[in-house]
mmCIF file of N, CA and C in Angstrom:
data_model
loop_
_atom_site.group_PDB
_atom_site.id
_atom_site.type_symbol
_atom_site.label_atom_id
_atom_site.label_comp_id
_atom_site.label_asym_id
_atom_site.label_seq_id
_atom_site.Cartn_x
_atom_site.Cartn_y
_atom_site.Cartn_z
ATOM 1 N N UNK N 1 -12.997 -41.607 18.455
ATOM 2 C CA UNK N 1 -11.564 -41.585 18.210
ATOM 3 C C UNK N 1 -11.267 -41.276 16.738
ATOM 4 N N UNK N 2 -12.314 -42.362 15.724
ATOM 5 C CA UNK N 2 -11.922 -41.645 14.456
ATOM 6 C C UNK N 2 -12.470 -40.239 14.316
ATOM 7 N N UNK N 3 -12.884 -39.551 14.812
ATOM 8 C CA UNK N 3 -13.015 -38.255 14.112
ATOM 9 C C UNK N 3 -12.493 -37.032 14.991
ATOM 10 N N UNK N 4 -11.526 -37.611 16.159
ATOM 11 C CA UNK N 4 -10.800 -36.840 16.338
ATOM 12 C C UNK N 4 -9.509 -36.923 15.941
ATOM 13 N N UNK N 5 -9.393 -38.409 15.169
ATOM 14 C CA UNK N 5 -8.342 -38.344 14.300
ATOM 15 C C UNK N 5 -8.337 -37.357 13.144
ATOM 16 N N UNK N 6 -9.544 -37.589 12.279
ATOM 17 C CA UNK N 6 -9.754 -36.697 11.407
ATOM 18 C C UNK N 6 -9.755 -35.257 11.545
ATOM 19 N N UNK N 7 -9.875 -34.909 12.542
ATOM 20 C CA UNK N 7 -9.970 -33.461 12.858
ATOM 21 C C UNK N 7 -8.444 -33.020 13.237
ATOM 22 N N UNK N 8 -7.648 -34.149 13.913
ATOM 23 C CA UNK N 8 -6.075 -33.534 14.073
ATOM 24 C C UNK N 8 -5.334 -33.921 12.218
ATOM 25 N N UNK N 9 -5.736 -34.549 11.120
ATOM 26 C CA UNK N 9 -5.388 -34.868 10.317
ATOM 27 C C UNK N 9 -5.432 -33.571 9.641
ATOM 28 N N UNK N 10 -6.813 -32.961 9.690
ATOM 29 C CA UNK N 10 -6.840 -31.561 8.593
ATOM 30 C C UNK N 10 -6.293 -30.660 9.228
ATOM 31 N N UNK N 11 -6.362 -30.686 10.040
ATOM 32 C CA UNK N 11 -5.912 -29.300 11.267
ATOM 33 C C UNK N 11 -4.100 -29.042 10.482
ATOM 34 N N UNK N 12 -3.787 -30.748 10.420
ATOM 35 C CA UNK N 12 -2.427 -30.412 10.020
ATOM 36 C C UNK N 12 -2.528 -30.150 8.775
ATOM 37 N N UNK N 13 -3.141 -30.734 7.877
ATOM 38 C CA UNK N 13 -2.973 -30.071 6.156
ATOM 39 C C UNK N 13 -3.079 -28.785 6.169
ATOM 40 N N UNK N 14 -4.120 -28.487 6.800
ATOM 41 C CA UNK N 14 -4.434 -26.753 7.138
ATOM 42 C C UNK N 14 -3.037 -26.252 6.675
ATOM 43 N N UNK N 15 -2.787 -26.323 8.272
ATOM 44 C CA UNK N 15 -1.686 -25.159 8.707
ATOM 45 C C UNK N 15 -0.277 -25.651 7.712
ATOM 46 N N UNK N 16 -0.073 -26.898 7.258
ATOM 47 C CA UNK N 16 1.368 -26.780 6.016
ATOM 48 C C UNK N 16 0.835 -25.882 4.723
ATOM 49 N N UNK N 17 -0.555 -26.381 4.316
ATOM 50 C CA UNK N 17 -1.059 -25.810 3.023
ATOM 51 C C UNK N 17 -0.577 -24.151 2.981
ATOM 52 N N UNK N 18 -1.208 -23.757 4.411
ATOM 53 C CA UNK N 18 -1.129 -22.005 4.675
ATOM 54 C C UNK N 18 0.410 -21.879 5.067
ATOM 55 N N UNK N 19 1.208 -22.686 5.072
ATOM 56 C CA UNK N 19 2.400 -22.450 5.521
ATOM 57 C C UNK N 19 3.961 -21.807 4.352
ATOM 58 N N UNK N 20 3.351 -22.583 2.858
ATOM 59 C CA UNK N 20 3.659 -22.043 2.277
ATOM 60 C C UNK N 20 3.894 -20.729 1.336
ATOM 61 N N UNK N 21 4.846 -19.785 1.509
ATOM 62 C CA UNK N 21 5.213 -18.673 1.105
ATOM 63 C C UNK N 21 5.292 -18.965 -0.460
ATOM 64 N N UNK N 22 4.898 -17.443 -1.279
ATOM 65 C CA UNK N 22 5.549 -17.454 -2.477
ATOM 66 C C UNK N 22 6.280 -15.699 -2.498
ATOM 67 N N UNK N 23 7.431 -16.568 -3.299
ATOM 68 C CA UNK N 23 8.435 -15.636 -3.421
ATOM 69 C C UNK N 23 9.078 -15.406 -4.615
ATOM 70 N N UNK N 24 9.830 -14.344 -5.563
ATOM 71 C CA UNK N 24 9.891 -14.219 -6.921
ATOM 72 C C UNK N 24 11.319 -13.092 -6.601
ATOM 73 N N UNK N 25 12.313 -13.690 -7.742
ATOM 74 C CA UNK N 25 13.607 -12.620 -7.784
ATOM 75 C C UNK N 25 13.828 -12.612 -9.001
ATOM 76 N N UNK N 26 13.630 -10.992 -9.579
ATOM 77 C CA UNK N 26 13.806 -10.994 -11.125
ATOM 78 C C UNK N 26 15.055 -10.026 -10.982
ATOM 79 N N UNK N 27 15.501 -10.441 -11.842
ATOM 80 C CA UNK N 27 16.974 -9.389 -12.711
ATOM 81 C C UNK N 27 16.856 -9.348 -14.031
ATOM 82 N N UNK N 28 16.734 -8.149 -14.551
ATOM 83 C CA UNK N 28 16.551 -7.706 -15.690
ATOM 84 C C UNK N 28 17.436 -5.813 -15.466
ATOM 85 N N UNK N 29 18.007 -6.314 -16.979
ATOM 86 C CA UNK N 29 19.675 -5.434 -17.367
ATOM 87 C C UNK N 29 18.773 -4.804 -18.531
ATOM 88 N N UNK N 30 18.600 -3.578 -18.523
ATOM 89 C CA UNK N 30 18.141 -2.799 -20.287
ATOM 90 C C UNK N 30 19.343 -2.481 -20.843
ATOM 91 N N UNK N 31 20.345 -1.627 -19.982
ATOM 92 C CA UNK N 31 21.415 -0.718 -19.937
ATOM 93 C C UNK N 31 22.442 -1.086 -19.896
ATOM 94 N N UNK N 32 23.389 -1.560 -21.025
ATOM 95 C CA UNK N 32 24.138 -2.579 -21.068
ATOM 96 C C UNK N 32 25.655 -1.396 -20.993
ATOM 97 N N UNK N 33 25.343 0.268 -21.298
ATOM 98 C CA UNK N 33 26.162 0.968 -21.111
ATOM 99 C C UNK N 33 27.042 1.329 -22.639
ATOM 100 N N UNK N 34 26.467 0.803 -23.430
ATOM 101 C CA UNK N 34 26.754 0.813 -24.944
ATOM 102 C C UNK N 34 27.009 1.947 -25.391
ATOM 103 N N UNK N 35 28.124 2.975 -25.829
ATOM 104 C CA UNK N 35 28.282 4.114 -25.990
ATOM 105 C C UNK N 35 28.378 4.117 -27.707
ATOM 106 N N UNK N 36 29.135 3.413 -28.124
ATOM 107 C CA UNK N 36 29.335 2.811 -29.514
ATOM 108 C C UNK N 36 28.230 1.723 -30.531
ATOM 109 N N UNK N 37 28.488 1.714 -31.808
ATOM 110 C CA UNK N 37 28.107 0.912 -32.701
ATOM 111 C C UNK N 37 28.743 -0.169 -32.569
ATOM 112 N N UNK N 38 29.070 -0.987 -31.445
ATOM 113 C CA UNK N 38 30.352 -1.989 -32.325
ATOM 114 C C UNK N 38 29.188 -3.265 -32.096
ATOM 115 N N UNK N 39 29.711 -3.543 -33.130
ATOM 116 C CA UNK N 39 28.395 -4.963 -33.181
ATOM 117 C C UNK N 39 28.879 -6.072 -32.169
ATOM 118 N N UNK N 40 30.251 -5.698 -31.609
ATOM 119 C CA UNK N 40 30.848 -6.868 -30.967
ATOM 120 C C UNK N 40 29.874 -6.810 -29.422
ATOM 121 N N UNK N 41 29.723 -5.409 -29.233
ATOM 122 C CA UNK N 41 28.900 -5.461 -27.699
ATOM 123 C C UNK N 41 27.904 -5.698 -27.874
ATOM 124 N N UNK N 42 26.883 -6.177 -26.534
ATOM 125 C CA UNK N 42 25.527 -6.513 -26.911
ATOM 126 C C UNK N 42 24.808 -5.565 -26.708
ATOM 127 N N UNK N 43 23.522 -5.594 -27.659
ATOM 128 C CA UNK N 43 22.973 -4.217 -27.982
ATOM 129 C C UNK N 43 22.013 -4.093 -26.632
ATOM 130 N N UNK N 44 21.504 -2.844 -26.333
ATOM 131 C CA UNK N 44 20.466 -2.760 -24.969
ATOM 132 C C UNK N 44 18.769 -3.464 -25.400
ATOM 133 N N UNK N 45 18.534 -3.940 -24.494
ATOM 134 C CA UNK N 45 17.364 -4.914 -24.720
ATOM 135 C C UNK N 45 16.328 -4.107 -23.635
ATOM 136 N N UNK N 46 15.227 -5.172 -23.390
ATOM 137 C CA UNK N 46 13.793 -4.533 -22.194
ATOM 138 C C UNK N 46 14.069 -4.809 -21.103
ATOM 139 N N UNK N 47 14.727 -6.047 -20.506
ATOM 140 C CA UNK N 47 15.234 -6.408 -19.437
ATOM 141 C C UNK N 47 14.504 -5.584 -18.236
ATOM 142 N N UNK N 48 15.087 -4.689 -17.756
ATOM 143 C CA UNK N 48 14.694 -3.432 -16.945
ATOM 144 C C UNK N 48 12.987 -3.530 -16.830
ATOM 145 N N UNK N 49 12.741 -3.552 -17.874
ATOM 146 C CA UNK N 49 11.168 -2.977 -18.489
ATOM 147 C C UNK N 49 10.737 -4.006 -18.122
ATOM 148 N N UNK N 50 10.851 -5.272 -18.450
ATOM 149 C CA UNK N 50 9.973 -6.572 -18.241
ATOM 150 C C UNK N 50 9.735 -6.424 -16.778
ATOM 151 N N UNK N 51 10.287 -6.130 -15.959
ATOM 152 C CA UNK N 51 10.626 -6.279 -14.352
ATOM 153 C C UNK N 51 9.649 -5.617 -13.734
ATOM 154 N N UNK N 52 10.178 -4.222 -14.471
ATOM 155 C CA UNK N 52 8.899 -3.164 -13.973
ATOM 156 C C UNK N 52 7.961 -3.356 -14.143
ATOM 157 N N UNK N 53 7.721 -3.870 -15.077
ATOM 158 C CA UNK N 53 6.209 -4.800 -15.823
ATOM 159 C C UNK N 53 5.059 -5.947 -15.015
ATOM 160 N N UNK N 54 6.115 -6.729 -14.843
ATOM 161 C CA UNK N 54 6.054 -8.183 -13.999
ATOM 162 C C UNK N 54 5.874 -7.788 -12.619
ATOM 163 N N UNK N 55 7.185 -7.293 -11.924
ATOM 164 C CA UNK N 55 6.723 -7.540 -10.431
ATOM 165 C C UNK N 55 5.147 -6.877 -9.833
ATOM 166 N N UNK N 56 4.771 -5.909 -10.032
ATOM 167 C CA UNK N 56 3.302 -5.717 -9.630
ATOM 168 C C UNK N 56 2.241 -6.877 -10.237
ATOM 169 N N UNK N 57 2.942 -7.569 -10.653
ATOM 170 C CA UNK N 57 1.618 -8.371 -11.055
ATOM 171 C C UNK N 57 2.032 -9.726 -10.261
ATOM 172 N N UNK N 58 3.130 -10.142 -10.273
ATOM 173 C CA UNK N 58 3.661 -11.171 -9.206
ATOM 174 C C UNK N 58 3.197 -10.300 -7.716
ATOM 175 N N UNK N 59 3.605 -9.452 -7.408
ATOM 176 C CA UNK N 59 2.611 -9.226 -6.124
ATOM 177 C C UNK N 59 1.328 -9.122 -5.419
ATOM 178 N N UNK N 60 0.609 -8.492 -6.615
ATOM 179 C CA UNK N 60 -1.271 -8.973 -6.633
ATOM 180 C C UNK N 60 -1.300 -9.754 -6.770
ATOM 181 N N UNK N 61 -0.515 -11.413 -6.941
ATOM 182 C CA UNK N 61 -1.001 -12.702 -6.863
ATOM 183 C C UNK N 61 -0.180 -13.101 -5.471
ATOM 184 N N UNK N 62 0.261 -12.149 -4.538
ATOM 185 C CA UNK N 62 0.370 -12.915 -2.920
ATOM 186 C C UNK N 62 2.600 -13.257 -2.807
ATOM 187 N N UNK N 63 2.944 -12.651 -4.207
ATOM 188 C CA UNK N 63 4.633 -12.559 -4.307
ATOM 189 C C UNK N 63 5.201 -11.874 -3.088
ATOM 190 N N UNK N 64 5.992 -12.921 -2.632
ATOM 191 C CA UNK N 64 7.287 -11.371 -1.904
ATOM 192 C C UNK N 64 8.123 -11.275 -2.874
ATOM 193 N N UNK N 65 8.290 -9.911 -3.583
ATOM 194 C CA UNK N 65 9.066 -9.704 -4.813
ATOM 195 C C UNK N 65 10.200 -8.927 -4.522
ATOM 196 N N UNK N 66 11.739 -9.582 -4.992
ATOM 197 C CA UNK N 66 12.723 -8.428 -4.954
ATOM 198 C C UNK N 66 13.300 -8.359 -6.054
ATOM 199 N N UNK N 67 13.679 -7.435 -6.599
ATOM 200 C CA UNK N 67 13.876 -6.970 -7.659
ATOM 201 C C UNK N 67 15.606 -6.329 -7.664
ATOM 202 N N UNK N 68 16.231 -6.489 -9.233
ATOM 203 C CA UNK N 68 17.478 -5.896 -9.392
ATOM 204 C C UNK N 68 17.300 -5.278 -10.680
ATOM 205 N N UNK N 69 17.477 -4.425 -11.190
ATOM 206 C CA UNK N 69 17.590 -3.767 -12.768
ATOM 207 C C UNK N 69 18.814 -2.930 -12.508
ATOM 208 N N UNK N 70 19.097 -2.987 -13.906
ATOM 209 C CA UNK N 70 20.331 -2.152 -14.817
ATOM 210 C C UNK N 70 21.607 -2.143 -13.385
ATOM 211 N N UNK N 71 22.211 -0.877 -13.365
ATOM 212 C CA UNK N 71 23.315 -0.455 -12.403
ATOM 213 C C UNK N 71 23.321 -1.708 -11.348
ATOM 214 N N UNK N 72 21.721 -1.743 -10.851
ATOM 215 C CA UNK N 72 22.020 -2.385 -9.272
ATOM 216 C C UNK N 72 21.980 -4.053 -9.766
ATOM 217 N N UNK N 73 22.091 -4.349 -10.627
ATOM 218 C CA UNK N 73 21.783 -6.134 -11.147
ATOM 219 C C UNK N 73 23.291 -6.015 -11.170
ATOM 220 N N UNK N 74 24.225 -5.797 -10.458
ATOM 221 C CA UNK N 74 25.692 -6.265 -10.528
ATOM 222 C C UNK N 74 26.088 -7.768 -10.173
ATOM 223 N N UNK N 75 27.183 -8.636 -10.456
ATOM 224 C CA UNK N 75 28.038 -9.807 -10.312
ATOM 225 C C UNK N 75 27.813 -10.019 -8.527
ATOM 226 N N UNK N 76 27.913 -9.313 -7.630
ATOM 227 C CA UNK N 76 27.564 -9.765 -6.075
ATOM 228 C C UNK N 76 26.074 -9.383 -5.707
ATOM 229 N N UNK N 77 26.106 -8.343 -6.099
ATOM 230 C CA UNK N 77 23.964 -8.025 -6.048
ATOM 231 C C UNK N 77 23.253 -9.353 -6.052
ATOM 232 N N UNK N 78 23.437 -9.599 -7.610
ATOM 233 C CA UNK N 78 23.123 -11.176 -8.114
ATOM 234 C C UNK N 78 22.974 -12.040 -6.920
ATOM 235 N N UNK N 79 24.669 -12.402 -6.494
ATOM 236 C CA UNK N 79 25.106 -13.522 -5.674
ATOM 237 C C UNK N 79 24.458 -13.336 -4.596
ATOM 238 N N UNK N 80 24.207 -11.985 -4.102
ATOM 239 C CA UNK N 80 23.593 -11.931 -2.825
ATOM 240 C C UNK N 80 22.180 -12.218 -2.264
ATOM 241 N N UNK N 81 21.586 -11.702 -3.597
ATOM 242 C CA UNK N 81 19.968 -11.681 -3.691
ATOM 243 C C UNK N 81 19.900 -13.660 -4.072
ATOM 244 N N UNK N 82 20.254 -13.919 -4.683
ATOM 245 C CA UNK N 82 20.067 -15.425 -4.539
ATOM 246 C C UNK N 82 20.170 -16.301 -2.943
ATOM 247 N N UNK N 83 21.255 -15.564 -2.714
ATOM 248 C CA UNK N 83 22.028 -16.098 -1.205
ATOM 249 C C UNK N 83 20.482 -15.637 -0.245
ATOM 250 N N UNK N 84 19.902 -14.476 -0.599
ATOM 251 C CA UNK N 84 18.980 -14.022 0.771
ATOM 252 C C UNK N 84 17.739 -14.842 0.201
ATOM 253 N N UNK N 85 17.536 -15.188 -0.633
ATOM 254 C CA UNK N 85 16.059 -16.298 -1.295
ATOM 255 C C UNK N 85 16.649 -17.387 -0.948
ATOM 256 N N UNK N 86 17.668 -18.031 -1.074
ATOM 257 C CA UNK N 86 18.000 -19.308 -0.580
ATOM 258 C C UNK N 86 17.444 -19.388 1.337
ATOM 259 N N UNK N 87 18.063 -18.251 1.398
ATOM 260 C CA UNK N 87 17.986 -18.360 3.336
ATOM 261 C C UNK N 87 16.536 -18.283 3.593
ATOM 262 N N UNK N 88 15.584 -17.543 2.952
ATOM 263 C CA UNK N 88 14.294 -17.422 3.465
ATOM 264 C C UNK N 88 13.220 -18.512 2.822
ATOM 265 N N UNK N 89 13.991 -19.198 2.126
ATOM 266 C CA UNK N 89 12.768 -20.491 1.569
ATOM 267 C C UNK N 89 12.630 -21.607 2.502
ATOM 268 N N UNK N 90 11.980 -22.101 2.401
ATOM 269 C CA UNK N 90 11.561 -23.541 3.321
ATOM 270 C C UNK N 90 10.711 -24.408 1.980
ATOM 271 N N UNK N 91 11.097 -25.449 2.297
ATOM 272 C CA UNK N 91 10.379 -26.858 1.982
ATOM 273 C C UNK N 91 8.939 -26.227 1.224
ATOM 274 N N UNK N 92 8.295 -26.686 -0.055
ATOM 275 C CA UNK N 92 7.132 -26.070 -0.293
ATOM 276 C C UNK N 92 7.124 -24.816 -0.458
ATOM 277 N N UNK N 93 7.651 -24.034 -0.028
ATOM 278 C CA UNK N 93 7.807 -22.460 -0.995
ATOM 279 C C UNK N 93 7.621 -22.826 -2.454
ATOM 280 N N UNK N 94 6.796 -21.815 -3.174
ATOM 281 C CA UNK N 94 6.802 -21.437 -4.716
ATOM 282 C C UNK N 94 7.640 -20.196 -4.616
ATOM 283 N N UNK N 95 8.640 -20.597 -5.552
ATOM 284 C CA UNK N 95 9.800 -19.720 -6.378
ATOM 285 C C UNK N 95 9.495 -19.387 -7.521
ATOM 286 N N UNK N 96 9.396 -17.769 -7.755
ATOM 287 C CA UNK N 96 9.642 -17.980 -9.540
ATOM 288 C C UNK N 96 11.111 -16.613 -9.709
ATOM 289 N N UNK N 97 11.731 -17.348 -10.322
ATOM 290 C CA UNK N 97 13.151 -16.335 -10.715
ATOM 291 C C UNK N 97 13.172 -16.041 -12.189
ATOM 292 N N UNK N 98 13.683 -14.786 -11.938
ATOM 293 C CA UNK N 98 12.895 -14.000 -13.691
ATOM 294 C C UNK N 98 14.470 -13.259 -13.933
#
């Protein structure tokens, strides 16, 4: 009896351990659309670049990666891509948001 306890005990660590997903949502802006000098706007940064950078390497470590840069990183893009990582996580998921 004990070691068919033990055997339904790992069976279950097993399958939660393997149960967890990892998943990663970066937004990164280079292109801030800056046509002017005015020191008041903010100047264009790597944003964009870091992303392009990062997500292949978050995916050779087992990432579902979605990604937003420049134009498409808009105010509902944002809201949405959070909204679709919220819906697909479960309990124990690793998140990393960039």
């Amino acid at each position: 009896m004990k070691k068919l306890l033990m055997i339904f005990v790992l069976l279950i660590s097993v399958v939660t351990v393997s149960a967890q997903q990892k998943r990663c949502f970066m937004v990164g802006i280079s292109d801030y659309g800056n046509v002017n000098d005015d020191p008041e706007e903010w100047s264009n940064i790597s944003g964009a670049n870091d992303v392009r950078l990062l997500a292949p390497q978050f995916q050779s470590k087992g990432f579902e990666v979605d990604t937003l840069v420049d134009q498409s990183a808009t105010y509902q893009n944002i809201v949405d891509g959070f909204g679709k990582l919220i819906d697909k996580c479960n309990k124990g998921d690793l998140v990393y948001v960039h």
